[in-house]
Short mmCIF file of C-alpha atoms and ligand atoms in Angstrom, two decimals:
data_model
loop_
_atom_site.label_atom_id
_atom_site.label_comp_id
_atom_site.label_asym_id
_atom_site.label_seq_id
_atom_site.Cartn_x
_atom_site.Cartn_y
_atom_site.Cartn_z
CA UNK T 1 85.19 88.25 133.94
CA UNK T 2 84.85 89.73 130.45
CA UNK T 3 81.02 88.84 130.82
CA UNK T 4 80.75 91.45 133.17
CA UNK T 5 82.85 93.82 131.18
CA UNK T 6 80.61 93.08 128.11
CA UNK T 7 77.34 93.60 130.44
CA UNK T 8 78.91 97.07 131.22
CA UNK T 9 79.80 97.97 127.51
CA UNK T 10 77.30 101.06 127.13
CA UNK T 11 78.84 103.04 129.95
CA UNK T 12 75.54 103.47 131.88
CA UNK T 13 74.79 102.16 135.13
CA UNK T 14 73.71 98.72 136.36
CA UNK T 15 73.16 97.86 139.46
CA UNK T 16 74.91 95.20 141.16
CA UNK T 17 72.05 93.60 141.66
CA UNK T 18 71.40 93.13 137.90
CA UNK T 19 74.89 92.40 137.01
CA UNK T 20 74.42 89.59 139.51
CA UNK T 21 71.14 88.40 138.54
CA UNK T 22 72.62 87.77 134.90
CA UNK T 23 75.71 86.33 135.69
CA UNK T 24 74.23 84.13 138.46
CA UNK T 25 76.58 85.54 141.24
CA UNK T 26 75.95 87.66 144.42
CA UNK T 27 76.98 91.07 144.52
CA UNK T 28 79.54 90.97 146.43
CA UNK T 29 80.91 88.68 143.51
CA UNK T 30 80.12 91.13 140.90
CA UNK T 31 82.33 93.30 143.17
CA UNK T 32 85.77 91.53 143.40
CA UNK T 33 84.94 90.94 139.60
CA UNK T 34 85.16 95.02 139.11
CA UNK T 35 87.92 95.17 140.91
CA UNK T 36 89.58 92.22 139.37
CA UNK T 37 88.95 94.02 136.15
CA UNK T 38 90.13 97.54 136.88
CA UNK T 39 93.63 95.90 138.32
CA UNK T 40 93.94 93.17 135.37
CA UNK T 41 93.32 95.68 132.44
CA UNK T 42 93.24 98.78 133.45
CA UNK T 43 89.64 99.92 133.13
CA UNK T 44 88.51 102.93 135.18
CA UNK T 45 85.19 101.40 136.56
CA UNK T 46 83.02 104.22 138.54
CA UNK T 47 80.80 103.18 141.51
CA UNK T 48 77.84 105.49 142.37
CA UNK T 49 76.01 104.31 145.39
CA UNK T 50 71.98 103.49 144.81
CA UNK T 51 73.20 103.57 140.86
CA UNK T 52 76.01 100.94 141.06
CA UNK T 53 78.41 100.29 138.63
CA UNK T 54 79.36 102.54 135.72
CA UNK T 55 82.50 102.18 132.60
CA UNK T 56 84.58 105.45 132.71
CA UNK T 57 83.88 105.55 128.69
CA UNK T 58 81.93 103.04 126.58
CA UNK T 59 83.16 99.97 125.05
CA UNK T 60 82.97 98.25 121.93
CA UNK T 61 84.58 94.48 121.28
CA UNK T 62 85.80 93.07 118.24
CA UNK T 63 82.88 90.83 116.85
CA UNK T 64 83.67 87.85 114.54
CA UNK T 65 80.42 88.45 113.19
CA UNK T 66 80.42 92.20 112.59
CA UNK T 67 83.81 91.66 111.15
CA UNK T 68 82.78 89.37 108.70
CA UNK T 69 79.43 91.05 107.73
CA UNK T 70 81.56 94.37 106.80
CA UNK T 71 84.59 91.95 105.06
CA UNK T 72 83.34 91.11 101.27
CA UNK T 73 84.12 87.68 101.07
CA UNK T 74 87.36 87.11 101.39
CA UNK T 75 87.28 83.48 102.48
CA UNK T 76 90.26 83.77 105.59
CA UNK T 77 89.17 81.90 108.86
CA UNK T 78 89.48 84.29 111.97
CA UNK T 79 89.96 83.38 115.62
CA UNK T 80 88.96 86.23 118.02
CA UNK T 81 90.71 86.33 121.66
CA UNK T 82 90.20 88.39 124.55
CA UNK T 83 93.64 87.95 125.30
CA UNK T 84 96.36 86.03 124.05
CA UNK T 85 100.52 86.55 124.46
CA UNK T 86 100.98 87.52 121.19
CA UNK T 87 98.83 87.23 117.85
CA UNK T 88 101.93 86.09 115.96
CA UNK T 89 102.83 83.49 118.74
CA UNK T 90 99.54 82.08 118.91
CA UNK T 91 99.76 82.30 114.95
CA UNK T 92 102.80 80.35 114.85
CA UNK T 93 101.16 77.39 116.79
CA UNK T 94 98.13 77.72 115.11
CA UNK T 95 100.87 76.68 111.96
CA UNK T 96 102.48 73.98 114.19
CA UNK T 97 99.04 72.64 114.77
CA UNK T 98 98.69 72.37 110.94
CA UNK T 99 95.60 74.79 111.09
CA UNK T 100 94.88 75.94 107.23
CA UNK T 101 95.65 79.02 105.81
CA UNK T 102 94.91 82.10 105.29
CA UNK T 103 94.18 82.12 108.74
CA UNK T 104 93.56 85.55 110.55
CA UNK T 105 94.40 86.07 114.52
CA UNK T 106 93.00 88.97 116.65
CA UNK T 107 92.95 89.73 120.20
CA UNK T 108 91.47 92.49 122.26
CA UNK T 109 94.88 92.28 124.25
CA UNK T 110 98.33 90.99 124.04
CA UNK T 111 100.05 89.87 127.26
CA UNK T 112 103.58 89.74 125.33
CA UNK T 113 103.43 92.06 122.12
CA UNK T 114 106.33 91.52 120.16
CA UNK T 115 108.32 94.18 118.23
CA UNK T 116 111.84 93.36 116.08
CA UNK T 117 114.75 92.07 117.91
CA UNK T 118 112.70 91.20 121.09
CA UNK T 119 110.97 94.25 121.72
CA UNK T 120 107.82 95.17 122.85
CA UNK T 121 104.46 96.18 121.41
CA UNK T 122 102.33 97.92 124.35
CA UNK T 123 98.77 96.00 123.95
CA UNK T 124 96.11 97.38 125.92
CA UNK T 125 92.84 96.05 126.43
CA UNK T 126 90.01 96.73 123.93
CA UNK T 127 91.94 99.97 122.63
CA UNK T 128 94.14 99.15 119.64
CA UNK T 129 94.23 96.22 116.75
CA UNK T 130 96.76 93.05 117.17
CA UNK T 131 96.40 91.40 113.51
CA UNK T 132 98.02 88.52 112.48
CA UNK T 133 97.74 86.54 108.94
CA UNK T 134 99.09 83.44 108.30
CA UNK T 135 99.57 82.68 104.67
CA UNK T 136 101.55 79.53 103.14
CA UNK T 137 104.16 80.53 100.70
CA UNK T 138 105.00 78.00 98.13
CA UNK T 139 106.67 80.27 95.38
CA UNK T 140 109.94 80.96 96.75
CA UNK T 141 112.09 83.51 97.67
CA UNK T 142 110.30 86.04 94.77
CA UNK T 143 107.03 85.82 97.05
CA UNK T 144 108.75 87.16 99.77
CA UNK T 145 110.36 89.83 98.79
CA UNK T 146 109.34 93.30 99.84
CA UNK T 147 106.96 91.47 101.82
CA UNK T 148 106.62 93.92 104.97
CA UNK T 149 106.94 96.38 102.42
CA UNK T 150 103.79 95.53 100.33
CA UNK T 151 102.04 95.20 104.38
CA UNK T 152 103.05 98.32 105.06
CA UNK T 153 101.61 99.83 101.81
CA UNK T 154 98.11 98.17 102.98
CA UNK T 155 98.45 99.27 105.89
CA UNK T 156 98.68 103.00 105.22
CA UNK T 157 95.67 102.96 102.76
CA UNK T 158 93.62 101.54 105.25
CA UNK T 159 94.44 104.37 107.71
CA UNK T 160 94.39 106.92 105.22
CA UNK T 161 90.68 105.56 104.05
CA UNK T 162 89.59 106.11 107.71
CA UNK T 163 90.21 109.39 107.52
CA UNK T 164 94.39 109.91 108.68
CA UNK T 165 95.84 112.00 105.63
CA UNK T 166 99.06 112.39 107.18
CA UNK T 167 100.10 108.25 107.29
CA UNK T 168 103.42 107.54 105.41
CA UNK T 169 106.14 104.78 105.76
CA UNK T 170 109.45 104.56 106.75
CA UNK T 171 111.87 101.68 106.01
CA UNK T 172 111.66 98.95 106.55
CA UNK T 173 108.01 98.43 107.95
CA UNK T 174 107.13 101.64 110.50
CA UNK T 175 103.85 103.30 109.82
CA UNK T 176 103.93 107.35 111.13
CA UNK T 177 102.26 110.01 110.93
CA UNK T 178 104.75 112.53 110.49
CA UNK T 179 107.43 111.57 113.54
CA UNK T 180 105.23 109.84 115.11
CA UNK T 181 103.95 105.88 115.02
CA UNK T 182 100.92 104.73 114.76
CA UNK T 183 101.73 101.34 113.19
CA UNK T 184 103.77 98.50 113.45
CA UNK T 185 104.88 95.25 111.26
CA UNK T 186 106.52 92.19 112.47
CA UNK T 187 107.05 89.26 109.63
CA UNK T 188 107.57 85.69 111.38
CA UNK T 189 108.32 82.94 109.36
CA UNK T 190 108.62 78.89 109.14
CA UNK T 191 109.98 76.65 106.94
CA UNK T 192 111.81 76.74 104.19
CA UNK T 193 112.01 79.74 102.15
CA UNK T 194 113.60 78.48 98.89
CA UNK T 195 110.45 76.16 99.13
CA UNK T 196 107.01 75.77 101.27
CA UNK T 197 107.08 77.86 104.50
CA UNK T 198 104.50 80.14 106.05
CA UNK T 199 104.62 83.78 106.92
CA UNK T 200 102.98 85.48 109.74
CA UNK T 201 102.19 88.59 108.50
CA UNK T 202 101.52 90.82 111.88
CA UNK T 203 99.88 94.04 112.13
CA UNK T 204 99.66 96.40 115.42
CA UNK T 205 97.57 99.65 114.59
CA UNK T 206 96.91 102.47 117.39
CA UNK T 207 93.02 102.80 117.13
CA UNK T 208 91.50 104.14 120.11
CA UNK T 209 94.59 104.58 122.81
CA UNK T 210 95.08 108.37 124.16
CA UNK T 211 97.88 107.24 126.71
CA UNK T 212 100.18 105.02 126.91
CA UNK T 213 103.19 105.60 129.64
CA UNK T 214 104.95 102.46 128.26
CA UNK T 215 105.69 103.54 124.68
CA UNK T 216 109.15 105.02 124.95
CA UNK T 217 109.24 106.54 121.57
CA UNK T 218 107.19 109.40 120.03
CA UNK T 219 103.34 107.50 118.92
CA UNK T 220 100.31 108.46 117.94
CA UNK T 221 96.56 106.45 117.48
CA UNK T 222 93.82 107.05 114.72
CA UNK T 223 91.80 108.83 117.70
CA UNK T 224 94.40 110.94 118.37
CA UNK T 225 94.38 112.25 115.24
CA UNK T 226 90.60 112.48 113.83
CA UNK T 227 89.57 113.37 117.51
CA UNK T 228 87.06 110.36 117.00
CA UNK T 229 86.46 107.05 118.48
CA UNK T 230 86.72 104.21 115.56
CA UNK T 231 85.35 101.10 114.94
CA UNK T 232 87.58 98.43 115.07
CA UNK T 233 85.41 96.06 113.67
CA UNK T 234 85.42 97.62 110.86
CA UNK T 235 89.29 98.43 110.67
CA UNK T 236 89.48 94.93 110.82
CA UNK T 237 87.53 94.09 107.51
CA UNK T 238 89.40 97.20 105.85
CA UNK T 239 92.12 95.73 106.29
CA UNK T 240 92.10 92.69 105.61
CA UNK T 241 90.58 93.77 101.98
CA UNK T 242 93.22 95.99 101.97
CA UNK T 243 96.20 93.17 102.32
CA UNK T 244 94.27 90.91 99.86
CA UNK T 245 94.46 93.45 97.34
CA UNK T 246 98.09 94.34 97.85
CA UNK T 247 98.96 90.71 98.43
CA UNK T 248 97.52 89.33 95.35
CA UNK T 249 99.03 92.21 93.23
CA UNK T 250 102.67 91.46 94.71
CA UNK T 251 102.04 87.40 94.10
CA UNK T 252 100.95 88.45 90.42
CA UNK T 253 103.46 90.81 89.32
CA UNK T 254 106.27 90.75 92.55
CA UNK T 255 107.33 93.63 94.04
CA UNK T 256 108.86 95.57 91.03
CA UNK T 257 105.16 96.44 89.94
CA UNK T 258 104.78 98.18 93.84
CA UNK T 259 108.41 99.11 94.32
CA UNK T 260 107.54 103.64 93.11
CA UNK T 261 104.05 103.29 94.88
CA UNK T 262 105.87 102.48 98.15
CA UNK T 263 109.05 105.66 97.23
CA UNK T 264 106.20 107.72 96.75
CA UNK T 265 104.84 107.22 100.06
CA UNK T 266 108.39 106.90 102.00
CA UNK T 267 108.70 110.04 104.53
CA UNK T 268 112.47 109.69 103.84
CA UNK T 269 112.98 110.01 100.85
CA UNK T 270 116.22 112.33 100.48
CA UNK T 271 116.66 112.34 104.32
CA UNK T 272 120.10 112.05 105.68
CA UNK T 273 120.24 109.12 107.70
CA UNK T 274 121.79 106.33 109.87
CA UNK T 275 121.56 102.61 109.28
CA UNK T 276 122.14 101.01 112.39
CA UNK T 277 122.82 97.38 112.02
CA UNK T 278 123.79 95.75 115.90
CA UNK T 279 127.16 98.17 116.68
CA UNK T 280 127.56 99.62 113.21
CA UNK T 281 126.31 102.64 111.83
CA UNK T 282 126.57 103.89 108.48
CA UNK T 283 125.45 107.11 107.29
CA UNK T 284 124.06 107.76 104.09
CA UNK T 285 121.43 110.27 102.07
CA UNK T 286 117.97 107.74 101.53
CA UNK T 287 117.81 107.38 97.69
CA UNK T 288 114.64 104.80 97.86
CA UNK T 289 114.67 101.52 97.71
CA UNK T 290 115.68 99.01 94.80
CA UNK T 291 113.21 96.10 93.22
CA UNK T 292 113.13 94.38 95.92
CA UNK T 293 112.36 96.55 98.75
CA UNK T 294 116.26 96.94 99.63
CA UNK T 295 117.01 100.13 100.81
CA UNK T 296 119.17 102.30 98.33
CA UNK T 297 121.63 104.60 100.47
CA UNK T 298 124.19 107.03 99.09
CA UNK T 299 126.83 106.23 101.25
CA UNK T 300 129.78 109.41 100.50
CA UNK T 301 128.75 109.82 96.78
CA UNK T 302 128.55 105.82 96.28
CA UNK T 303 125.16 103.80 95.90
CA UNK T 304 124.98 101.20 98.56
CA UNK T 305 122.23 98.68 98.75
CA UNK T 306 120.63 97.42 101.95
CA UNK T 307 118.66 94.75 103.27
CA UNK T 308 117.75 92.31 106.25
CA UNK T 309 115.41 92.01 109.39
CA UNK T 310 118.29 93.36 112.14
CA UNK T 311 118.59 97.01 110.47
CA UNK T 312 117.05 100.46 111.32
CA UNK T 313 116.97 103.75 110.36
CA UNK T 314 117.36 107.04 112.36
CA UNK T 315 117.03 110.54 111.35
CA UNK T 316 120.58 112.41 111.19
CA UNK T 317 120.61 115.89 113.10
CA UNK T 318 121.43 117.72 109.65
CA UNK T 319 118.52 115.55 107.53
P1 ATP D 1 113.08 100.20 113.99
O1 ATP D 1 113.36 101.61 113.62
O2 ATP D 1 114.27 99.36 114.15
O3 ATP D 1 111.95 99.58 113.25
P2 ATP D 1 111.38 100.40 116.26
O4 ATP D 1 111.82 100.98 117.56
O5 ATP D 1 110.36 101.13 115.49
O6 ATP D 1 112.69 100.32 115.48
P3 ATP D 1 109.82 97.89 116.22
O7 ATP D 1 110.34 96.55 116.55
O8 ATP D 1 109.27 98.11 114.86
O9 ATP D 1 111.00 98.89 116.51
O10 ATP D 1 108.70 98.29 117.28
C1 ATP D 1 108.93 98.15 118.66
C2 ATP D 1 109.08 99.53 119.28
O11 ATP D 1 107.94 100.32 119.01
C3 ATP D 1 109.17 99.50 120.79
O12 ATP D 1 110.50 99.33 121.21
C4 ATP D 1 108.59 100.84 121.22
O13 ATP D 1 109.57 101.84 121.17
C5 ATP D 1 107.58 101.13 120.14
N1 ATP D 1 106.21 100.74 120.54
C6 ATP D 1 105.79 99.75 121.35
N2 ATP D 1 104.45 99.71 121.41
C7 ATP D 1 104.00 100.69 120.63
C8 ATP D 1 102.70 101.15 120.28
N3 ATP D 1 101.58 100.59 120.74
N4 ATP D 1 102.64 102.22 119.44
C9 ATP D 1 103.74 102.83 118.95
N5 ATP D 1 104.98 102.42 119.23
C10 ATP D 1 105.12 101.37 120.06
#
């Protein structure tokens, strides 16, 4: 099926004739293929007769290839899907299959995006990036900390070298321009921390998406903002210099060494604030975070330190 798709890439028209002279079908498979398409993944597919079959806008694919022609050598294996669950799921096996790492995951879709706590990513088709890097962790707890942290630091500097000034973090691991997101960080991990484990390191970035009905918080995508269609291909090898970079810095030196980079990009700094942690709520004045990556709160005029996957933060109506 994504054949066809690929055949119909340049948004012109091709006859269904042609499309079934490649793909060794008759026409009238080419058309239950189109339609196939535009129910499975929600592609607008126009059909003109005596010009046949057209893309409502262009295409382009992620390309292992491409990717690694723009990437400068950084060694990490990468598996390319058209679809796949969920990068980090299909990650995690890759791990239980004992595939090496660094091992990189993509997909142009995700069938079950994961957020925190269960939640959803919305995934479509060919639109966005769904990243996910394995990496083995044999140097303890100090390796890990500030982890999603240091991913979202990469993260932003990749955006903001494509061309989105605006891109700051929140705490823990939110990417947003402004109020809105445009990023997302999930950490998995397996094993044992205090020893060897591996970390899935995963990465959802709004490229190309204008709407998306199923996002039930306030978003935003790199198009959305430049006004420009982007290469993902490229986004891909940006980032994953980007993470290299940032990763080997916080393996070198630990998070203490990034912990005023990352305050001086937090968008709440000095906001007032609620940590929500399952029913409780405490509400605090964001001071930044301590050395490693904890969120520092003053809590009634008394510091209180933070940390641990089940928390978030929400803006107070008098921040
Ligand atoms: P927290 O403040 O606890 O991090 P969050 O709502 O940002 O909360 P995440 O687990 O980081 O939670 O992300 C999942 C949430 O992100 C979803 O519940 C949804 O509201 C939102 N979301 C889902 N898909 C997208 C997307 N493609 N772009 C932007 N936001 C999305």
């Amino acid at each position: 099926m994504l054949t066809l798709l690929k055949l119909l890439k340049d948004g012109r028209f091709h006859s269904g004739q042609a499309l079934g002279a490649s793909l060794g079908v008759s026409r009238s498979a080419v058309w239950k293929q189109l339609q196939h398409l535009e129910a499975e993944l929600g592609i607008p597919i126009h059909k003109v007769r005596g010009r046949g079959y057209q893309l409502a806008a262009p295409l382009s694919f992620l390309d292992a290839d491409e990717i690694a022609l723009q990437s400068s050598g950084s060694g990490w294996s990468l598996q390319v899907f058209d679809s796949i669950d969920s990068t980090n799921a299909e990650a995690l096996r890759a791990i239980d299959r004992g595939v090496p790492a660094p091992l990189v995951v993509i997909a142009e879709r995700q069938t079950a995006g994961r957020g925190r706590r269960g939640r959803k990513w919305v995934s479509p088709f060919a639109e966005n990036v769904y990243y996910s890097l394995v990496l083995r962790v044999d140097g303890g707890m100090r390796q890990l900390e500030g982890l999603s942290l240091v991913v979202g630091l990469a993260v932003m500097h990749t955006l903001r070298e494509l061309g989105i000034a605006g891109v700051g973090l929140k705490w823990p691991n939110d990417v947003l321009v402004g109020s809105k997101k445009i990023a997302g960080i999930l950490l998995e991990l397996v094993g044992d921390p205090a020893d060897v484990c591996h970390v899935v390191l995963g990465v959802g970035i709004n490229v190309n998406m204008q709407v998306a009905e199923k996002v039930d918080q306030q978003w935003t995508s790199m198009r959305l903002e430049t006004g420009r269609m982007l290469d993902r291909n490229r986004l891909v090898a940006l980032l994953g210099a980007k993470l290299q970079q940032y990763l080997d810095r916080h393996r070198k030196s630990g998070f203490a060494e990034i912990q005023a980079e990352w305050e001086a990009h937090h968008l709440w700094q000095g906001r007032a604030v609620s940590l929500i942690a399952g029913s409780s709520q405490t509400d605090g004045v964001v001071i930044g975070i301590d050395n490693q990556g904890a969120l520092r709160l003053n809590v009634a005029g008394v510091e209180k330190t933070f940390s641990g996957g089940e928390l978030s933060l929400r803006l107070r109506d008098d921040s």
